[in-house]
Amino acid sequence: SCRESTMEVVLLHGLLLFLPLAALLLYWYNATFHYFCKVAFFNCWIVAMAILLCPVAALRGRSVKNMKLLRAAILPLKHLYGIKIQVWGSEHLNIKEPYVIVCNHQASLDLMGMVEVMPDGCVPIAKKELMYMGVVGWACWLSGIIFIDRHKREDAIDVISQTARTMRRENLRVFIFPEGTRNQDKSMLPFKRGAFHLAVQAQVPIFPIVISPYWDFFSSKDKKFTSGTCTIRILPKVETRGLSPKDVPELTETVRQAMADVFTEMSANHCGDQCAEQPLLPRR
């Protein structure tokens, strides 16, 4: 009947009004729902930016210069999430020669820290699987990101050798997460040696970078994602000039230990007194 149809329309409209309100209430009062919404937005933002970036970057072709576009696409996320990023020691990267940056790897949020400190003429080395992630993989390829197959040792060694030659020839800087996978534990995973073989082959310095733990505002285990402050420490360079492949195991462990010590310090006091006393160094 006409009356029943009217009731159905009223109920449908009521439901359509209720659902956004319920979602909003869940977002504000349910931490797990809040977490998944923010993670979903992060992924949607990356895909949307890749869609916008690809046609522009394709005009230039595969080039390290396109990394500027990728950086510009990711930089606004810290403001959208209310995450304040403090960078200490950025003056260490003010050298004109090529170098390798190694950084601890906790979560996808590391992308925000990476673009905050990444200098011009620098590209990450990423796992080859990323290249097959549709438009995101295409955007990464166009931006000059170097892909490495972690499951094929010979291919990985070949990529490292090629990259070492390119670094010297094109004054390229390379950014690597030597843990190889995300790690939210209170200590760092053992480092893979690829980054250190690369630095030794190219005879370029290594800059260790430590991102403070996200525990205060982010945890995939506890499904927590709020606003907060993240501190990034850029340590002085580690020279590799004169080193050979036999020195790589010791070099790897030396750098890992230095980074682990800084991470432990940051974990203990979240850079407390030291950060308060030092002037904030401008980002390049």
mmCIF file of C-alpha atoms in Angstrom:
data_model
loop_
_atom_site.group_PDB
_atom_site.id
_atom_site.type_symbol
_atom_site.label_atom_id
_atom_site.label_comp_id
_atom_site.label_asym_id
_atom_site.label_seq_id
_atom_site.Cartn_x
_atom_site.Cartn_y
_atom_site.Cartn_z
ATOM 1 C CA SER A 1 0.000 0.000 0.000
ATOM 2 C CA CYS A 2 0.894 3.672 -0.288
ATOM 3 C CA ARG A 3 1.269 3.961 3.483
ATOM 4 C CA GLU A 4 3.695 1.020 3.657
ATOM 5 C CA SER A 5 5.742 2.450 0.792
ATOM 6 C CA THR A 6 5.984 5.783 2.603
ATOM 7 C CA MET A 7 7.118 4.025 5.791
ATOM 8 C CA GLU A 8 9.795 2.140 3.851
ATOM 9 C CA VAL A 9 11.094 5.382 2.318
ATOM 10 C CA VAL A 10 11.170 7.057 5.756
ATOM 11 C CA LEU A 11 13.010 4.064 7.256
ATOM 12 C CA LEU A 12 15.484 4.014 4.360
ATOM 13 C CA HIS A 13 16.194 7.730 4.743
ATOM 14 C CA GLY A 14 16.564 7.267 8.486
ATOM 15 C CA LEU A 15 19.023 4.436 7.936
ATOM 16 C CA LEU A 16 21.030 6.484 5.422
ATOM 17 C CA LEU A 17 21.265 9.299 7.972
ATOM 18 C CA PHE A 18 22.071 6.920 10.824
ATOM 19 C CA LEU A 19 24.933 5.080 9.110
ATOM 20 C CA PRO A 20 27.234 8.138 8.678
ATOM 21 C CA LEU A 21 26.426 9.210 12.247
ATOM 22 C CA ALA A 22 27.198 5.709 13.550
ATOM 23 C CA ALA A 23 30.455 5.656 11.549
ATOM 24 C CA LEU A 24 31.408 9.069 12.965
ATOM 25 C CA LEU A 25 30.660 7.965 16.540
ATOM 26 C CA LEU A 26 32.661 4.770 16.010
ATOM 27 C CA TYR A 27 35.558 6.798 14.584
ATOM 28 C CA TRP A 28 35.681 9.036 17.665
ATOM 29 C CA TYR A 29 34.959 6.483 20.380
ATOM 30 C CA ASN A 30 36.200 3.117 19.077
ATOM 31 C CA ALA A 31 40.008 2.924 18.868
ATOM 32 C CA THR A 32 40.036 -0.134 16.582
ATOM 33 C CA PHE A 33 37.623 1.415 14.067
ATOM 34 C CA HIS A 34 39.625 4.659 14.277
ATOM 35 C CA TYR A 35 42.820 2.711 13.499
ATOM 36 C CA PHE A 36 41.378 0.927 10.448
ATOM 37 C CA CYS A 37 39.907 4.169 9.065
ATOM 38 C CA LYS A 38 43.286 5.906 9.291
ATOM 39 C CA VAL A 39 45.161 2.962 7.759
ATOM 40 C CA ALA A 40 42.589 2.754 4.936
ATOM 41 C CA PHE A 41 42.940 6.497 4.302
ATOM 42 C CA PHE A 42 46.750 6.150 4.219
ATOM 43 C CA ASN A 43 46.518 3.437 1.544
ATOM 44 C CA CYS A 44 43.848 5.310 -0.450
ATOM 45 C CA TRP A 45 45.982 8.466 -0.363
ATOM 46 C CA ILE A 46 49.008 6.593 -1.742
ATOM 47 C CA VAL A 47 46.929 5.066 -4.572
ATOM 48 C CA ALA A 48 45.236 8.401 -5.398
ATOM 49 C CA MET A 49 48.564 10.249 -5.464
ATOM 50 C CA ALA A 50 50.077 7.520 -7.666
ATOM 51 C CA ILE A 51 47.192 7.910 -10.138
ATOM 52 C CA LEU A 52 47.804 11.673 -10.288
ATOM 53 C CA LEU A 53 51.597 11.335 -10.425
ATOM 54 C CA CYS A 54 51.903 8.702 -13.164
ATOM 55 C CA PRO A 55 50.737 10.773 -16.190
ATOM 56 C CA VAL A 56 52.985 13.695 -15.175
ATOM 57 C CA ALA A 57 56.013 11.482 -14.435
ATOM 58 C CA ALA A 58 55.463 9.472 -17.632
ATOM 59 C CA LEU A 59 56.125 12.616 -19.695
ATOM 60 C CA ARG A 60 59.684 12.626 -18.337
ATOM 61 C CA GLY A 61 60.053 8.843 -18.290
ATOM 62 C CA ARG A 62 61.808 6.817 -15.597
ATOM 63 C CA SER A 63 63.936 9.349 -13.712
ATOM 64 C CA VAL A 64 65.254 10.044 -10.218
ATOM 65 C CA LYS A 65 63.894 13.586 -10.699
ATOM 66 C CA ASN A 66 60.370 12.164 -10.379
ATOM 67 C CA MET A 67 61.143 11.344 -6.725
ATOM 68 C CA LYS A 68 60.413 15.031 -6.022
ATOM 69 C CA LEU A 69 56.821 14.404 -7.125
ATOM 70 C CA LEU A 70 56.570 11.284 -4.957
ATOM 71 C CA ARG A 71 57.957 13.166 -1.960
ATOM 72 C CA ALA A 72 55.538 16.053 -2.501
ATOM 73 C CA ALA A 73 52.641 13.569 -2.605
ATOM 74 C CA ILE A 74 53.555 11.960 0.750
ATOM 75 C CA LEU A 75 54.673 15.069 2.710
ATOM 76 C CA PRO A 76 51.106 16.341 3.485
ATOM 77 C CA LEU A 77 50.211 13.111 5.332
ATOM 78 C CA LYS A 78 51.977 14.207 8.533
ATOM 79 C CA HIS A 79 49.691 17.262 8.722
ATOM 80 C CA LEU A 80 46.565 15.231 7.958
ATOM 81 C CA TYR A 81 47.437 12.791 10.753
ATOM 82 C CA GLY A 82 48.630 15.400 13.245
ATOM 83 C CA ILE A 83 52.108 13.880 13.440
ATOM 84 C CA LYS A 84 54.919 16.306 14.268
ATOM 85 C CA ILE A 85 58.285 15.222 12.863
ATOM 86 C CA GLN A 86 61.491 16.542 14.424
ATOM 87 C CA VAL A 87 64.757 16.026 12.543
ATOM 88 C CA TRP A 88 68.135 16.121 14.315
ATOM 89 C CA GLY A 89 71.494 16.089 12.534
ATOM 90 C CA SER A 90 70.272 17.025 9.049
ATOM 91 C CA GLU A 91 73.532 18.954 8.512
ATOM 92 C CA HIS A 92 75.325 15.594 8.164
ATOM 93 C CA LEU A 93 73.659 15.052 4.768
ATOM 94 C CA ASN A 94 74.948 18.358 3.392
ATOM 95 C CA ILE A 95 77.658 16.797 1.249
ATOM 96 C CA LYS A 96 77.749 16.653 -2.539
ATOM 97 C CA GLU A 97 79.121 13.137 -2.951
ATOM 98 C CA PRO A 98 76.961 9.992 -3.301
ATOM 99 C CA TYR A 99 76.167 7.972 -0.166
ATOM 100 C CA VAL A 100 74.002 5.200 1.251
ATOM 101 C CA ILE A 101 71.361 5.922 3.910
ATOM 102 C CA VAL A 102 70.318 3.051 6.179
ATOM 103 C CA CYS A 103 67.245 3.407 8.395
ATOM 104 C CA ASN A 104 65.277 1.270 10.848
ATOM 105 C CA HIS A 105 61.896 0.026 9.589
ATOM 106 C CA GLN A 106 58.833 -0.051 11.863
ATOM 107 C CA ALA A 107 55.710 0.479 9.747
ATOM 108 C CA SER A 108 54.255 2.082 6.617
ATOM 109 C CA LEU A 109 54.498 5.381 8.514
ATOM 110 C CA ASP A 110 58.252 5.237 7.828
ATOM 111 C CA LEU A 111 57.396 6.660 4.389
ATOM 112 C CA MET A 112 56.633 9.969 6.097
ATOM 113 C CA GLY A 113 59.998 9.953 7.854
ATOM 114 C CA MET A 114 61.789 8.885 4.684
ATOM 115 C CA VAL A 115 60.465 11.779 2.563
ATOM 116 C CA GLU A 116 61.168 14.196 5.427
ATOM 117 C CA VAL A 117 64.916 13.529 5.336
ATOM 118 C CA MET A 118 65.496 12.280 1.805
ATOM 119 C CA PRO A 119 67.817 14.648 -0.111
ATOM 120 C CA ASP A 120 67.617 15.438 -3.816
ATOM 121 C CA GLY A 121 69.045 12.782 -6.114
ATOM 122 C CA CYS A 122 68.142 9.981 -3.693
ATOM 123 C CA VAL A 123 66.069 6.853 -4.366
ATOM 124 C CA PRO A 124 65.023 3.943 -2.138
ATOM 125 C CA ILE A 125 65.815 0.321 -2.813
ATOM 126 C CA ALA A 126 62.589 -1.673 -2.480
ATOM 127 C CA LYS A 127 61.500 -5.299 -2.715
ATOM 128 C CA LYS A 128 60.572 -6.348 -6.263
ATOM 129 C CA GLU A 129 57.009 -7.273 -5.222
ATOM 130 C CA LEU A 130 56.209 -3.550 -4.933
ATOM 131 C CA MET A 131 56.696 -3.146 -8.679
ATOM 132 C CA TYR A 132 53.647 -5.353 -9.325
ATOM 133 C CA MET A 133 51.252 -3.328 -7.143
ATOM 134 C CA GLY A 134 49.409 -1.731 -10.053
ATOM 135 C CA VAL A 135 49.530 2.046 -10.359
ATOM 136 C CA VAL A 136 51.602 2.358 -7.149
ATOM 137 C CA GLY A 137 54.289 0.091 -8.608
ATOM 138 C CA TRP A 138 54.278 2.088 -11.843
ATOM 139 C CA ALA A 139 54.676 5.373 -9.912
ATOM 140 C CA CYS A 140 57.598 3.863 -7.985
ATOM 141 C CA TRP A 141 59.245 2.622 -11.194
ATOM 142 C CA LEU A 142 58.833 6.009 -12.891
ATOM 143 C CA SER A 143 60.414 7.654 -9.826
ATOM 144 C CA GLY A 144 63.607 5.660 -10.312
ATOM 145 C CA ILE A 145 63.139 3.371 -7.298
ATOM 146 C CA ILE A 146 65.534 0.412 -7.534
ATOM 147 C CA PHE A 147 63.870 -2.986 -7.169
ATOM 148 C CA ILE A 148 65.642 -5.996 -5.745
ATOM 149 C CA ASP A 149 64.580 -9.653 -5.711
ATOM 150 C CA ARG A 150 65.339 -10.838 -2.195
ATOM 151 C CA HIS A 151 64.680 -14.465 -3.130
ATOM 152 C CA LYS A 152 67.251 -14.627 -5.942
ATOM 153 C CA ARG A 153 70.721 -14.049 -4.524
ATOM 154 C CA GLU A 154 72.495 -13.766 -7.903
ATOM 155 C CA ASP A 155 69.980 -11.215 -9.206
ATOM 156 C CA ALA A 156 70.278 -9.210 -5.990
ATOM 157 C CA ILE A 157 74.089 -9.172 -6.236
ATOM 158 C CA ASP A 158 73.833 -8.036 -9.858
ATOM 159 C CA VAL A 159 71.473 -5.170 -8.933
ATOM 160 C CA ILE A 160 73.864 -4.072 -6.167
ATOM 161 C CA SER A 161 76.815 -4.052 -8.602
ATOM 162 C CA GLN A 162 74.864 -2.046 -11.177
ATOM 163 C CA THR A 163 73.674 0.406 -8.512
ATOM 164 C CA ALA A 164 77.227 0.889 -7.215
ATOM 165 C CA ARG A 165 78.379 1.892 -10.705
ATOM 166 C CA THR A 166 75.370 4.201 -11.173
ATOM 167 C CA MET A 167 76.005 5.896 -7.821
ATOM 168 C CA ARG A 168 79.505 6.932 -8.834
ATOM 169 C CA ARG A 169 78.537 7.871 -12.389
ATOM 170 C CA GLU A 170 75.349 9.861 -11.607
ATOM 171 C CA ASN A 171 76.114 11.050 -8.052
ATOM 172 C CA LEU A 172 73.164 9.004 -6.819
ATOM 173 C CA ARG A 173 72.178 8.614 -3.164
ATOM 174 C CA VAL A 174 70.391 5.436 -2.057
ATOM 175 C CA PHE A 175 67.985 4.871 0.861
ATOM 176 C CA ILE A 176 67.678 1.346 2.318
ATOM 177 C CA PHE A 177 65.853 -0.332 5.228
ATOM 178 C CA PRO A 178 68.462 -3.002 6.128
ATOM 179 C CA GLU A 179 66.130 -4.930 8.455
ATOM 180 C CA GLY A 180 64.343 -5.996 5.284
ATOM 181 C CA THR A 181 60.888 -6.049 6.874
ATOM 182 C CA ARG A 182 58.759 -4.030 9.273
ATOM 183 C CA ASN A 183 59.570 -4.457 12.931
ATOM 184 C CA GLN A 184 57.747 -2.870 15.888
ATOM 185 C CA ASP A 185 59.731 -4.716 18.568
ATOM 186 C CA LYS A 186 61.814 -2.891 21.149
ATOM 187 C CA SER A 187 65.024 -3.924 19.371
ATOM 188 C CA MET A 188 66.171 -3.997 15.750
ATOM 189 C CA LEU A 189 66.194 -7.126 13.615
ATOM 190 C CA PRO A 190 69.536 -8.391 12.263
ATOM 191 C CA PHE A 191 70.590 -6.295 9.265
ATOM 192 C CA LYS A 192 70.815 -7.734 5.772
ATOM 193 C CA ARG A 193 74.217 -6.946 4.253
ATOM 194 C CA GLY A 194 73.134 -5.671 0.827
ATOM 195 C CA ALA A 195 73.307 -1.969 1.797
ATOM 196 C CA PHE A 196 76.807 -2.421 3.191
ATOM 197 C CA HIS A 197 78.070 -4.391 0.186
ATOM 198 C CA LEU A 198 76.699 -1.558 -1.959
ATOM 199 C CA ALA A 199 78.506 1.150 0.049
ATOM 200 C CA VAL A 200 81.793 -0.802 0.007
ATOM 201 C CA GLN A 201 81.576 -1.549 -3.741
ATOM 202 C CA ALA A 202 80.862 2.107 -4.514
ATOM 203 C CA GLN A 203 83.379 3.261 -1.848
ATOM 204 C CA VAL A 204 80.823 5.785 -0.528
ATOM 205 C CA PRO A 205 79.955 6.691 3.081
ATOM 206 C CA ILE A 206 76.980 5.340 5.021
ATOM 207 C CA PHE A 207 74.605 7.578 6.965
ATOM 208 C CA PRO A 208 72.649 5.725 9.666
ATOM 209 C CA ILE A 209 69.215 7.214 10.421
ATOM 210 C CA VAL A 210 67.100 6.229 13.421
ATOM 211 C CA ILE A 211 63.351 6.907 13.627
ATOM 212 C CA SER A 212 62.035 6.963 17.197
ATOM 213 C CA PRO A 213 59.465 4.328 18.245
ATOM 214 C CA TYR A 214 55.829 5.039 17.385
ATOM 215 C CA TRP A 215 54.436 3.308 20.494
ATOM 216 C CA ASP A 216 52.899 6.506 21.918
ATOM 217 C CA PHE A 217 50.618 7.032 18.932
ATOM 218 C CA PHE A 218 50.744 4.013 16.603
ATOM 219 C CA SER A 219 50.644 0.245 17.030
ATOM 220 C CA SER A 220 49.356 -2.265 14.485
ATOM 221 C CA LYS A 221 49.301 -4.904 17.237
ATOM 222 C CA ASP A 222 47.135 -2.832 19.596
ATOM 223 C CA LYS A 223 45.192 -1.186 16.745
ATOM 224 C CA LYS A 224 46.130 2.292 17.931
ATOM 225 C CA PHE A 225 46.577 5.323 15.668
ATOM 226 C CA THR A 226 46.428 8.801 17.199
ATOM 227 C CA SER A 227 48.417 12.017 16.744
ATOM 228 C CA GLY A 228 51.908 12.376 18.201
ATOM 229 C CA THR A 229 55.539 13.352 17.764
ATOM 230 C CA CYS A 230 58.197 11.438 15.871
ATOM 231 C CA THR A 231 61.918 12.167 16.185
ATOM 232 C CA ILE A 232 64.464 11.323 13.485
ATOM 233 C CA ARG A 233 68.184 11.233 14.315
ATOM 234 C CA ILE A 234 70.710 11.386 11.466
ATOM 235 C CA LEU A 235 74.015 10.019 12.747
ATOM 236 C CA PRO A 236 77.470 11.067 11.488
ATOM 237 C CA LYS A 237 78.721 9.280 8.382
ATOM 238 C CA VAL A 238 80.556 5.975 8.494
ATOM 239 C CA GLU A 239 83.382 5.880 5.946
ATOM 240 C CA THR A 240 83.904 2.814 3.744
ATOM 241 C CA ARG A 241 86.901 4.049 1.745
ATOM 242 C CA GLY A 242 89.561 1.357 1.700
ATOM 243 C CA LEU A 243 87.203 -1.373 2.940
ATOM 244 C CA SER A 244 86.739 -4.617 1.006
ATOM 245 C CA PRO A 245 83.943 -7.261 0.925
ATOM 246 C CA LYS A 246 85.598 -9.149 3.816
ATOM 247 C CA ASP A 247 85.005 -6.083 6.018
ATOM 248 C CA VAL A 248 81.250 -6.055 5.342
ATOM 249 C CA PRO A 249 80.144 -8.323 8.252
ATOM 250 C CA GLU A 250 81.971 -6.178 10.821
ATOM 251 C CA LEU A 251 80.798 -2.949 9.160
ATOM 252 C CA THR A 252 77.197 -4.193 9.221
ATOM 253 C CA GLU A 253 77.335 -5.053 12.911
ATOM 254 C CA THR A 254 79.101 -1.807 13.861
ATOM 255 C CA VAL A 255 76.433 0.327 12.163
ATOM 256 C CA ARG A 256 73.590 -1.794 13.536
ATOM 257 C CA GLN A 257 74.941 -1.508 17.083
ATOM 258 C CA ALA A 258 75.285 2.280 16.808
ATOM 259 C CA MET A 259 71.693 2.543 15.562
ATOM 260 C CA ALA A 260 70.387 0.118 18.185
ATOM 261 C CA ASP A 261 72.030 2.152 20.966
ATOM 262 C CA VAL A 262 70.367 5.347 19.721
ATOM 263 C CA PHE A 263 67.014 3.557 19.347
ATOM 264 C CA THR A 264 67.276 2.252 22.927
ATOM 265 C CA GLU A 265 68.050 5.761 24.167
ATOM 266 C CA MET A 266 65.086 7.192 22.251
ATOM 267 C CA SER A 267 62.848 4.426 23.560
ATOM 268 C CA ALA A 268 63.840 5.124 27.152
ATOM 269 C CA ASN A 269 63.246 8.858 27.243
ATOM 270 C CA HIS A 270 61.707 9.712 23.830
ATOM 271 C CA CYS A 271 64.662 12.027 23.312
ATOM 272 C CA GLY A 272 63.575 13.981 26.419
ATOM 273 C CA ASP A 273 66.180 16.327 27.825
ATOM 274 C CA GLN A 274 68.479 16.155 24.830
ATOM 275 C CA CYS A 275 65.767 17.296 22.421
ATOM 276 C CA ALA A 276 64.767 20.114 24.758
ATOM 277 C CA GLU A 277 68.317 21.449 24.971
ATOM 278 C CA GLN A 278 69.305 21.275 21.300
ATOM 279 C CA PRO A 279 68.058 23.794 18.727
ATOM 280 C CA LEU A 280 65.928 22.170 16.060
ATOM 281 C CA LEU A 281 68.025 21.775 12.939
ATOM 282 C CA PRO A 282 66.316 22.848 9.730
ATOM 283 C CA ARG A 283 65.387 20.147 7.230
ATOM 284 C CA ARG A 284 67.127 20.407 3.875
#
